Coordinates of C-alpha atoms and ligand atoms in Angstrom, one line a residue:
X1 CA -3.0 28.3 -39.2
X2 CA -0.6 28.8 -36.2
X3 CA 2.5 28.7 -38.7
X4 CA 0.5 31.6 -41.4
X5 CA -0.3 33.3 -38.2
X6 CA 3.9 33.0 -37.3
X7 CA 4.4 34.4 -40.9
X8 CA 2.3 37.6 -41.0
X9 CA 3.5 38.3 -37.3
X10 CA 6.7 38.1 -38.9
X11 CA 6.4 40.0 -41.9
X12 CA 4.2 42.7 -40.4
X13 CA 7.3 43.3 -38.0
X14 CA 9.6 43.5 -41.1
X15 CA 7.6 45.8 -43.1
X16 CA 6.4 48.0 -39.5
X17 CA 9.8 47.4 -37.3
X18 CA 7.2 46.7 -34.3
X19 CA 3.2 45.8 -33.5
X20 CA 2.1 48.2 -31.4
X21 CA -0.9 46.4 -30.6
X22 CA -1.6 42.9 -31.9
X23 CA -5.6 43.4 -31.5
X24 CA -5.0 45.1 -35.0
X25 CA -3.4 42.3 -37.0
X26 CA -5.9 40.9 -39.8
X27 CA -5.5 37.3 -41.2
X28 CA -7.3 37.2 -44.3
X29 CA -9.7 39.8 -43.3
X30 CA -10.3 38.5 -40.1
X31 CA -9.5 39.4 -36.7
X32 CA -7.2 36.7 -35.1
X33 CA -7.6 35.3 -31.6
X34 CA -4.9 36.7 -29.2
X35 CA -4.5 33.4 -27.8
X36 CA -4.0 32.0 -31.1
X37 CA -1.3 34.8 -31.4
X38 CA 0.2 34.4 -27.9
X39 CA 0.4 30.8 -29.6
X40 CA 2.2 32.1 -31.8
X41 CA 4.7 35.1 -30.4
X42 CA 5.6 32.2 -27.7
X43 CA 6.9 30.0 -30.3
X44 CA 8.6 32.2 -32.0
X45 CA 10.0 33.5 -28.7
X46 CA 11.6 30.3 -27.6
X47 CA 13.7 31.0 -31.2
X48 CA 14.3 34.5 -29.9
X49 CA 12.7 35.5 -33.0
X50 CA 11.0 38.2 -31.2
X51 CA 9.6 39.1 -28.2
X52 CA 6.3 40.7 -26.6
X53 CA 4.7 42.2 -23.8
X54 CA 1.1 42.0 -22.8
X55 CA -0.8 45.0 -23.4
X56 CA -4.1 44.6 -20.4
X57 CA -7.0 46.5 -21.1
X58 CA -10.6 47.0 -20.8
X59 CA -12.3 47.0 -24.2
X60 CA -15.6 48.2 -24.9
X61 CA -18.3 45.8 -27.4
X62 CA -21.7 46.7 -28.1
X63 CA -24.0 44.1 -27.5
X64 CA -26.2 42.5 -30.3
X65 CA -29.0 45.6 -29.6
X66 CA -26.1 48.3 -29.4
X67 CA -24.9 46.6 -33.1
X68 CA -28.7 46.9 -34.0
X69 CA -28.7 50.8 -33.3
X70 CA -25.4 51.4 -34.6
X71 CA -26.9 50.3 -37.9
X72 CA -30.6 51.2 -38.0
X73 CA -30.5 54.3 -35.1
X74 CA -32.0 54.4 -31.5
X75 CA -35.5 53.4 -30.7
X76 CA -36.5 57.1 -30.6
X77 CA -34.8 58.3 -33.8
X78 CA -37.0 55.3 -35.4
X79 CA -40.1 56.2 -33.9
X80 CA -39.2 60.0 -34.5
X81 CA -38.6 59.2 -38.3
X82 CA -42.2 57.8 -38.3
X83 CA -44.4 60.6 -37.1
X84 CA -44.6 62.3 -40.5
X85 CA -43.7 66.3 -40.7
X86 CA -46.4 68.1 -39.6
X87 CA -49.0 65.0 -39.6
X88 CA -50.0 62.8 -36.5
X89 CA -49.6 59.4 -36.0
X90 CA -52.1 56.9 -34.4
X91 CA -50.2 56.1 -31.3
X92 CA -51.9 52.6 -31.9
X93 CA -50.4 51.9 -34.9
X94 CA -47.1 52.8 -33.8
X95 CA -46.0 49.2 -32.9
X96 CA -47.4 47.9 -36.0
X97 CA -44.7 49.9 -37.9
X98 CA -41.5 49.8 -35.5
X99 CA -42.2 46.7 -33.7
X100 CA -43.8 46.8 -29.9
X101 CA -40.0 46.8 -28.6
X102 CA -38.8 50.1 -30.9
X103 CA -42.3 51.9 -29.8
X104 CA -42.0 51.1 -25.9
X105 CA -38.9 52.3 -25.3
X106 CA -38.4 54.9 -28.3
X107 CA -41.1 56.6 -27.2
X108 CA -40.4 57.3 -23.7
X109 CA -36.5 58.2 -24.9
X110 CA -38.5 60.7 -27.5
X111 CA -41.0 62.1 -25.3
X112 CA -37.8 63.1 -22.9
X113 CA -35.7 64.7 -25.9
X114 CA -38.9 66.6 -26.7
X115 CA -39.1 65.5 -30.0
X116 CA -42.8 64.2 -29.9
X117 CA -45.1 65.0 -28.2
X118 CA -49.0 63.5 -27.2
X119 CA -52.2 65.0 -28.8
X120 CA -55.1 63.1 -27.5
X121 CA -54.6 59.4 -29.3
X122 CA -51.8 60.5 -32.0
X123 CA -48.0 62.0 -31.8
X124 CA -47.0 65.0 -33.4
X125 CA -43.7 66.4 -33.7
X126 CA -42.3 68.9 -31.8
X127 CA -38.8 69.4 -33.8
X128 CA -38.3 69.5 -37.6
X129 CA -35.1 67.7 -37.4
X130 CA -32.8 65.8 -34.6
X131 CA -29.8 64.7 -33.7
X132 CA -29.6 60.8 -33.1
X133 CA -27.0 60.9 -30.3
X134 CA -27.1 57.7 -29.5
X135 CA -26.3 55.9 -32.7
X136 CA -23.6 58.6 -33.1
X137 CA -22.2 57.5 -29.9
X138 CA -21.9 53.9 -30.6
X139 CA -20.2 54.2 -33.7
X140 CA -17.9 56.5 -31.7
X141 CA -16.9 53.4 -29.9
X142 CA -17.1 50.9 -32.3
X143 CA -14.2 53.2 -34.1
X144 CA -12.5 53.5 -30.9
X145 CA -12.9 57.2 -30.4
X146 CA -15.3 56.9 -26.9
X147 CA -13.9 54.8 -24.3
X148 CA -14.9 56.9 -21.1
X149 CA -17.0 59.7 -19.5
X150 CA -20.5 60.2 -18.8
X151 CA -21.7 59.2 -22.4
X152 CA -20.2 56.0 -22.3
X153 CA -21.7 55.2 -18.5
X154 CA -25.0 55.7 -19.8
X155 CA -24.8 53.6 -22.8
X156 CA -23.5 50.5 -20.3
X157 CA -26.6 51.5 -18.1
X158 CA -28.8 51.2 -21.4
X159 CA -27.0 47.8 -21.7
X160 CA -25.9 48.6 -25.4
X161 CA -22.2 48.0 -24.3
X162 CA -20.2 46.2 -22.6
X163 CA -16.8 46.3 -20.7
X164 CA -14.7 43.6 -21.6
X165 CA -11.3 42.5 -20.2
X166 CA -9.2 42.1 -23.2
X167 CA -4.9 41.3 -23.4
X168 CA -3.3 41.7 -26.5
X169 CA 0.3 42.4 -27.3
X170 CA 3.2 45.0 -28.3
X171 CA 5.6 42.9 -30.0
X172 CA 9.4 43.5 -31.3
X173 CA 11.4 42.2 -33.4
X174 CA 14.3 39.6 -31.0
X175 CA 18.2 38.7 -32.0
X176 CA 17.4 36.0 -34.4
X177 CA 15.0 37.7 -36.1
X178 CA 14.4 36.8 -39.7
X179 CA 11.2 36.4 -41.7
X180 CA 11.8 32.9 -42.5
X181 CA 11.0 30.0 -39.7
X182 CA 13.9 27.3 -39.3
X183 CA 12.9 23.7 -37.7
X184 CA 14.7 23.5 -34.2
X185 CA 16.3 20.5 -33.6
X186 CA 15.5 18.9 -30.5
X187 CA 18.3 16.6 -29.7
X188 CA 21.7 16.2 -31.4
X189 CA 22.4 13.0 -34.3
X190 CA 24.8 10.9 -35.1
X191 CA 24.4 12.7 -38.4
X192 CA 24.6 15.9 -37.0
X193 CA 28.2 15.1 -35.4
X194 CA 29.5 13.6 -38.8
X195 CA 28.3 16.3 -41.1
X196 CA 29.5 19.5 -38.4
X197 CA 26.2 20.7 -38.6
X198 CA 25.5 20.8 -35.1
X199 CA 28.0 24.1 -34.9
X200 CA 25.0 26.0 -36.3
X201 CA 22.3 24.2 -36.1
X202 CA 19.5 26.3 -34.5
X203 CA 18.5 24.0 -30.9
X204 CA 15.4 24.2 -29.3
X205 CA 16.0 25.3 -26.1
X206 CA 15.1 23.1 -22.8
X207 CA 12.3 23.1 -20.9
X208 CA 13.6 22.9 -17.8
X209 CA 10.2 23.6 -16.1
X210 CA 8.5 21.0 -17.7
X211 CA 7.0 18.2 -15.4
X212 CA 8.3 15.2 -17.1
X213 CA 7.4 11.7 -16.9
X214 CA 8.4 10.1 -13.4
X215 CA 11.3 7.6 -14.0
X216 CA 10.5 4.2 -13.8
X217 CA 13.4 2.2 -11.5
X218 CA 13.9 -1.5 -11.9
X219 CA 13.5 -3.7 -8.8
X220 CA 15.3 -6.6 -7.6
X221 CA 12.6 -9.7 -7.8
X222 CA 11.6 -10.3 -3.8
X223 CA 13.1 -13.8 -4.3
X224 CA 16.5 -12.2 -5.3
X225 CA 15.9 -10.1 -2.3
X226 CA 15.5 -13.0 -0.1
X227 CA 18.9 -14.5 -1.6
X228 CA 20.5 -11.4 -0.4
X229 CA 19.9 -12.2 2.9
X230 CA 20.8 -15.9 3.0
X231 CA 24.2 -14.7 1.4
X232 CA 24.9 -12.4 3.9
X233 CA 24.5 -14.9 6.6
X234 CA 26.5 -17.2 4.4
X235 CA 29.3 -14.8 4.3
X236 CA 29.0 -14.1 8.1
X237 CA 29.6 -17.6 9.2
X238 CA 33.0 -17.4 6.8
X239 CA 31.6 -19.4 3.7
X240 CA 32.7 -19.1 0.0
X241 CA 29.7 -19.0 -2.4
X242 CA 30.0 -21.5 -5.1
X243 CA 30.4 -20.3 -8.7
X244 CA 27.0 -22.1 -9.3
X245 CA 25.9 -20.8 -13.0
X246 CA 25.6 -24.6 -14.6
X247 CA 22.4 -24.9 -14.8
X248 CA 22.4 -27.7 -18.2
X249 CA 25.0 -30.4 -16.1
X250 CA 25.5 -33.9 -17.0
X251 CA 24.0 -36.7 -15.1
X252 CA 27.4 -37.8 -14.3
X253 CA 28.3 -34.8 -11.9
X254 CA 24.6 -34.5 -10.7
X255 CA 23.7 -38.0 -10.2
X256 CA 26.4 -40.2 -10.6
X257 CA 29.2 -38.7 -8.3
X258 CA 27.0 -38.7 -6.2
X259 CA 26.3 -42.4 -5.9
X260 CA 23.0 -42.2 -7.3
X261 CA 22.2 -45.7 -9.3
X262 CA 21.6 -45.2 -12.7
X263 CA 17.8 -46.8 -12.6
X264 CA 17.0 -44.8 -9.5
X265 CA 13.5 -43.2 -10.3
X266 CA 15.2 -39.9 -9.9
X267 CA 16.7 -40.7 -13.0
X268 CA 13.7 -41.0 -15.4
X269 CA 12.3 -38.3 -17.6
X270 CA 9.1 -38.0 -15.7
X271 CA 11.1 -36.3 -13.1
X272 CA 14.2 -34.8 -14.9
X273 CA 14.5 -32.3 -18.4
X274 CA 16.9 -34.5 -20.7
X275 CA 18.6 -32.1 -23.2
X276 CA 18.2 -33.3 -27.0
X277 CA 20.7 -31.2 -28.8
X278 CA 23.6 -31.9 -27.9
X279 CA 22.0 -35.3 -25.7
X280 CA 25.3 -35.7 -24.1
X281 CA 28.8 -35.1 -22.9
X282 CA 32.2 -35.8 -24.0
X283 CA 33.9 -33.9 -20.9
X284 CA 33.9 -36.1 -18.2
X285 CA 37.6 -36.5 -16.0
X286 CA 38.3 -39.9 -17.0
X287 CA 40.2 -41.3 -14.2
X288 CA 38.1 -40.0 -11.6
X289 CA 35.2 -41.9 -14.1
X290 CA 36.6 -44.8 -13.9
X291 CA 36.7 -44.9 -10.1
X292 CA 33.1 -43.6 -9.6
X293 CA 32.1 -46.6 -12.4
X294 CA 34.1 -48.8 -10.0
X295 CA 32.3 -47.9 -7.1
X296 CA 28.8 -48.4 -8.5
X297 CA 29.4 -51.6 -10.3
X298 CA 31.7 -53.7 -7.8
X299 CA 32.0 -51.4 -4.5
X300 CA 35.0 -50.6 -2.6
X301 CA 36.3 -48.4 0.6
X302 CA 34.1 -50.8 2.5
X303 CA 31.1 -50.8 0.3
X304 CA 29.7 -53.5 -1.7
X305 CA 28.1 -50.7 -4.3
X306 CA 25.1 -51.4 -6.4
X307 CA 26.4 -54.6 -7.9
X308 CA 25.1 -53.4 -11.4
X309 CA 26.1 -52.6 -15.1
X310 CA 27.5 -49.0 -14.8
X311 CA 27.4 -47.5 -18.2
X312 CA 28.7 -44.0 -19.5
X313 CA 26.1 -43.8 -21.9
X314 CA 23.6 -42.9 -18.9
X315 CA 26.0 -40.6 -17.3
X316 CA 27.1 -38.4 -20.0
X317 CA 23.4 -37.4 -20.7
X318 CA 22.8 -33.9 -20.4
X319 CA 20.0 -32.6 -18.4
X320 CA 18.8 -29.9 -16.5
X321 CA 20.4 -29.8 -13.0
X322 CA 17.7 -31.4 -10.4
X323 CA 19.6 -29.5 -7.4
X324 CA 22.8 -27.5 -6.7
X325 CA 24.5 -30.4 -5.0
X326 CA 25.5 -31.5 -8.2
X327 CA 28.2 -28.1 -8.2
X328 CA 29.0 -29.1 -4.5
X329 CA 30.4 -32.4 -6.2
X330 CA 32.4 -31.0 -8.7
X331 CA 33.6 -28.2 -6.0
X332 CA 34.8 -31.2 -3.5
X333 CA 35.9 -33.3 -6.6
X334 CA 38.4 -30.1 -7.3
X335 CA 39.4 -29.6 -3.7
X336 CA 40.7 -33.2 -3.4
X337 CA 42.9 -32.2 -6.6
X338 CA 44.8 -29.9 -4.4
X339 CA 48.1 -31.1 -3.3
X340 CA 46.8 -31.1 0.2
X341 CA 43.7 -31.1 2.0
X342 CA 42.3 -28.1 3.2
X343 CA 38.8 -27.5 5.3
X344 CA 36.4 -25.7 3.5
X345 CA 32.8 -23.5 3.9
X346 CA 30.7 -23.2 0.6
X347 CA 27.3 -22.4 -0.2
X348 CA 25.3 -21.4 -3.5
X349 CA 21.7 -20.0 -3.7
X350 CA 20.9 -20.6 -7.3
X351 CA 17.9 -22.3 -9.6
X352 CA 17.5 -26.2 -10.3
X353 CA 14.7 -27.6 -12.6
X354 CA 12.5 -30.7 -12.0
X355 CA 9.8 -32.2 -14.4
X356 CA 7.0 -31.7 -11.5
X357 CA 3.2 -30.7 -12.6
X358 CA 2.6 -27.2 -11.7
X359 CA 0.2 -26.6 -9.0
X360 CA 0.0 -23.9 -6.8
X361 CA 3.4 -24.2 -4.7
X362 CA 5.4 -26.2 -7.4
X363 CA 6.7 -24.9 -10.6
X364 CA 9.2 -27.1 -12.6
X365 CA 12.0 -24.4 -11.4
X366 CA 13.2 -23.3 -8.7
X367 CA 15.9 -22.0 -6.3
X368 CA 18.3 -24.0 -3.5
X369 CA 19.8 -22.9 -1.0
X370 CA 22.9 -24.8 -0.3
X371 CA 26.0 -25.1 1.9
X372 CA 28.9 -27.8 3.3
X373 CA 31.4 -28.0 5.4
X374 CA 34.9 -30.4 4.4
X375 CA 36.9 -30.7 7.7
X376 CA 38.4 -33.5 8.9
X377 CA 36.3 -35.7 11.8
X378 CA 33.3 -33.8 11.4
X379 CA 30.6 -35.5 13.4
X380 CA 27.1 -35.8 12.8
X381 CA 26.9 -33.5 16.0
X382 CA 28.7 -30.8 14.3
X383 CA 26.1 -30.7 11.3
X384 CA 22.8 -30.5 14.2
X385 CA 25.0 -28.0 16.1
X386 CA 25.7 -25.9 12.9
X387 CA 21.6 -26.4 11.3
X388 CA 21.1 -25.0 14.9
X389 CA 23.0 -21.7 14.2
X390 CA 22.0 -21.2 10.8
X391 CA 18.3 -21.4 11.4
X392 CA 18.9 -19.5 14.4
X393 CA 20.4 -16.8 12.4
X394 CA 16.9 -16.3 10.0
X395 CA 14.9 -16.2 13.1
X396 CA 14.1 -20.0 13.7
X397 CA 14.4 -20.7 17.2
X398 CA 13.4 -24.3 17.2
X399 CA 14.0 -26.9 15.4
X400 CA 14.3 -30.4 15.2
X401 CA 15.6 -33.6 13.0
X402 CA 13.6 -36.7 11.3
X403 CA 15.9 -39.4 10.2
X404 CA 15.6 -39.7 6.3
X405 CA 17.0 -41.3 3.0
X406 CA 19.3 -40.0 0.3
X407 CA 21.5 -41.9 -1.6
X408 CA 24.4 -39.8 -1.2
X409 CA 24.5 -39.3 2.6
X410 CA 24.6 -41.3 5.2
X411 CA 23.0 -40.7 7.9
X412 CA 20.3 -38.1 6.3
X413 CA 18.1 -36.0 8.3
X414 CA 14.9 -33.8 7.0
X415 CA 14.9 -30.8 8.9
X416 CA 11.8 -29.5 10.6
X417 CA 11.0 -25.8 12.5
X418 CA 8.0 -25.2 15.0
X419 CA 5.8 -22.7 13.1
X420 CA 4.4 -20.2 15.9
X421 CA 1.9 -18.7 13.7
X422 CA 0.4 -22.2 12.2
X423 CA 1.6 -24.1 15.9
X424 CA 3.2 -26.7 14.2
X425 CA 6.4 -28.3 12.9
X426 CA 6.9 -28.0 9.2
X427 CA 9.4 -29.1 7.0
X428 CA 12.0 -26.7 5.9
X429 CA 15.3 -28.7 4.6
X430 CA 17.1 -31.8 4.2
X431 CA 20.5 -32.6 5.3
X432 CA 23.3 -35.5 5.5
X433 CA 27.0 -36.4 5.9
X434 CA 27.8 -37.3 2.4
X435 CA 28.8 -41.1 2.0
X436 CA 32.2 -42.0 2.2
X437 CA 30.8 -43.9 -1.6
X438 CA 31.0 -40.3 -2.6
X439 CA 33.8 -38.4 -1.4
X440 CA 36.5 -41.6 -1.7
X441 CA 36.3 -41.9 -5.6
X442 CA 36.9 -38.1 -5.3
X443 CA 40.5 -38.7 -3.6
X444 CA 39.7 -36.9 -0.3
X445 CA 41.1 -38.6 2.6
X446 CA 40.0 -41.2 4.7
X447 CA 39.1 -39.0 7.7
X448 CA 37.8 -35.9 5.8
X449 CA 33.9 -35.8 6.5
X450 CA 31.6 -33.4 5.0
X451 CA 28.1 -32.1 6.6
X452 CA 25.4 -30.7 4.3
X453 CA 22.3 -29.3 3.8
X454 CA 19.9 -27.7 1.3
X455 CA 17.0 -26.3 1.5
X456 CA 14.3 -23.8 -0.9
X457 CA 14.1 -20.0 -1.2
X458 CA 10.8 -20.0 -2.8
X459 CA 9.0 -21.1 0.6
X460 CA 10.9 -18.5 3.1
X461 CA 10.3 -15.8 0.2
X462 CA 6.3 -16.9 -0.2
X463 CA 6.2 -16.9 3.8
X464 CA 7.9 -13.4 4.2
X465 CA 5.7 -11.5 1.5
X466 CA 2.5 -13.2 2.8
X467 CA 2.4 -15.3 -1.2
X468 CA -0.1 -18.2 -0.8
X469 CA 0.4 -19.2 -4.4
X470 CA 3.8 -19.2 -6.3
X471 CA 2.3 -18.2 -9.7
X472 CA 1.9 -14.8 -7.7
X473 CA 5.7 -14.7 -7.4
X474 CA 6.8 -16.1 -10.7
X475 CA 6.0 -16.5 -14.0
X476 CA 3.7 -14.5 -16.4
X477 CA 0.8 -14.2 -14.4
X478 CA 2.8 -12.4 -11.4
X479 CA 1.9 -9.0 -10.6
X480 CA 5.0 -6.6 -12.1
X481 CA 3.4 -3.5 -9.5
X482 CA 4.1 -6.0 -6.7
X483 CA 7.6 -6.9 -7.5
X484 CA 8.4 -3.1 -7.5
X485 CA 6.6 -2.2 -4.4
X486 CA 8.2 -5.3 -2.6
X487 CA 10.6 -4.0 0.5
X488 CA 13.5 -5.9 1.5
X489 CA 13.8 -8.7 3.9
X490 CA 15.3 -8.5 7.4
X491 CA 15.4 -12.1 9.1
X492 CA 14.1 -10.3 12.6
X493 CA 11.4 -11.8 13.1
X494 CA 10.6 -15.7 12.0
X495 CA 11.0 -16.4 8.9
X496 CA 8.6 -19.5 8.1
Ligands
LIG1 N1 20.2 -32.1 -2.8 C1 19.2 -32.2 -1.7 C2 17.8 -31.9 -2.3 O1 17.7 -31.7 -3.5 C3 19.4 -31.4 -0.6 C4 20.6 -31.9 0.2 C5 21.8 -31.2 0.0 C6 20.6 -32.9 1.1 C7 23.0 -31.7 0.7 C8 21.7 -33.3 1.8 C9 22.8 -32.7 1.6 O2 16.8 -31.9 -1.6

């Protein structure tokens, strides 16, 4: 429709040079809706095909009894026509021939014209012949030739036409006119660039007033936000973050180096992902092997070891890392390479894996927060004057230290803060002075001591965004709308 509609605008413009009026145009027969035509002229204006202007006016329509008169004649030419030439007519038969409507108000219309007349109970004429203005009249404006003046007031006030408010259009022919439509193309191909047929390919233009759909941004997860925070105090207390993106490791560097016996439950697949394929790893640093082998099997630097069948077998599996502090080793393991010793800061907020069931604050992955410090003579009083800082610096005021057990440091503490809003301590980290088991094999020297800590993101991040369960926070069932809406953190105010 809207395209045959294009086509006979087109081709009535070609054969007439302009429309002066579009309320004339005929589609097979018909009239056509002007909003189907404005339809229409405005697609063809965007191709500058042609172009229009609105023509407002006030049209006159005769309503369905107005139609009836135009056709048949006016209630008093009707009832005229019955009163036979010089006969009477029962005035109580009248409605029985013209219909009670026709008699009531014809007769009244043809007693004023003084064309009948009343003679006791029948109608006479009083004219031979008359004029039937009326009907005249309407068919004057259904032709268009009476659109104002006294006649036309009257025939409004008899309510046999109407004024409508009707816009139709005077339309021209534009610059590209032609009397054939070309598809616009709407955005420019890769095919369009090889063949050189965008040089005149005809574009649609661009709508720049169109609304458009509001662009969707992507967010940084709130636990990434969180990160961003513990980096920047990281960076502010002058540490180097770790290049921590080893997250398949082999048990040597996260267990073994680490002085972790090989049948320590740790070890087990009910709390650690084994790789299958490939199981295991061929690139261990064999010297530095040898000695870590040497240390769990017979001791040394003062330590009697595990007195135990140390076999490479175990520690070349491949699993999952369990926690960061497996890069930490491989970090310190390449600062005692260096030609000389030199203290170090280093930290790494990055994701570790653990074979746990998943309840409502576990998941089998998540994130550590991590950091040392390798200086020689480091005390056990630097590492509870440092936690002191750090905490200090997300907002924890008060903390305090429970002596605990890892297999790698000695002495261990688990690190606790006082919890204002829940009045009590809870448990935020774990820390230690890694063994000297550990950091000998590595070829530090004798008096270099290391202090470290670690401790989750996912706790501080479910704390700060008010999360009481971390499905909420991660994994399908978390809520994308959230992770959008989430604001950044600020350690103001207590974190835990
Ligand atoms: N690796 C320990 C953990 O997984 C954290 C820790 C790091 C403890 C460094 C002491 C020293 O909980």
């Amino acid at each position: 429709m809207s395209e045959e509609l294009q086509l006979l605008i087109l081709r009535t413009l070609d054969t007439d040079g302009e429309i002066a009026d579009t309320g004339a145009l005929l589609l097979d027969g018909q009239e056509v809706d002007q909003l189907q035509v404005l339809g229409a002229l405005n697609s063809l204006g965007v191709r500058e095909m042609v172009s229009h202007t609105s023509l407002d006016r006030e049209r006159l329509h005769l309503t369905a009894e107005g139609e009836q008169i135009s056709l048949h004649g006016s209630h008093e030419a009707r009832v005229f026509n019955v009163v036979p030439s010089g006969g009477t007519l029962a005035l109580a038969n009248l409605a029985g021939i013209v219909g009670a409507e026709t008699a009531k108000i014809g007769q009244g219309q043809a007693f004023k014209n003084k064309w009948i007349k009343k003679d006791g109970a029948v109608l006479k004429r009083e004219v031979e012949s008359i004029h039937d203005k009326v009907r005249e009249e309407l068919q004057k404006v259904e032709r268009g030739e009476l659109n104002e003046g006294k006649e036309v007031a009257d025939l409004i006030k008899r309510k046999l036409v109407v004024k409508k408010k009707s816009t139709t259009y005077h339309v021209t022919k534009g610059p590209n006119f032609s009397t054939t439509i070309q598809r616009l193309a709407t955005d420019l191909t890769a095919e369009m660039i090889q063949s050189g047929s965008w040089r005149t390919a005809p574009f649609k233009k661009y709508n720049f007033a169109a609304a458009g759909l509001a662009p969707e941004g992507g967010a940084l997860h709130p636990l990434m936000k969180v990160r961003e925070e513990f980096r920047s105090i990281f960076f502010e207390l002058g540490f180097q973050e770790m290049p921590s993106n080893h997250f398949v490791e082999s048990s040597f560097w996260n267990f073994d180096a680490l002085f972790q016996p090989q049948q320590h439950p740790a070890r087990d697949a009910h709390d650690t992902f084994f790789l299958k394929d490939p199981a295991s790893s061929s690139s261990l640093p064999e010297e530095y092997l040898q000695k870590v082998k040497k240390v769990h099997s017979e001791g040394g630097y003062g330590s009697i070891g595990y007195q135990y069948d140390w076999k490479r077998d175990e520690a070349e599996k491949l699993i999952l890392r369990t926690h960061t502090t497996s890069r930490s080793t491989y970090m310190l393991w390449k600062l005692a390479q260096e030609p000389e010793f030199r203290p170090v800061k280093y930290f790494s907020v990055d994701r570790v894996f653990r074979n746990e069931t998943v309840d409502a604050t576990h998941l089998a992955e998540f994130h550590q927060i991590e950091g040392l410090i390798a200086d020689r003579g480091l005390t056990l009083g630097d590492l509870i004057g440092f936690m002191d800082q750090f905490f200090k610096k997300m907002g924890i005021e008060k903390i305090k230290f429970k002596p605990a057990y890892n297999p790698y440091t000695e002495p261990s503490m688990e690190v606790f803060a006082y919890h204002n809003g829940l009045n009590k301590w809870v448990e935020i980290g774990n820390s230690g002075m890694f063994r000297p088991e550990m950091l000998r094999p590595m070829g530090l020297p004798e008096d270099v001591r290391v202090i470290a800590w670690g401790l989750g993101l996912e706790r501080p991040t479910m704390i700060r965004y008010g999360i009481s369960n971390i499905r909420d926070l991660l994994g399908h069932k978390c809520n994308l709308d959230f992770i959008r809406r989430s604001g950044i953190v600020r350690f103001d105010k207590e974190l835990i």
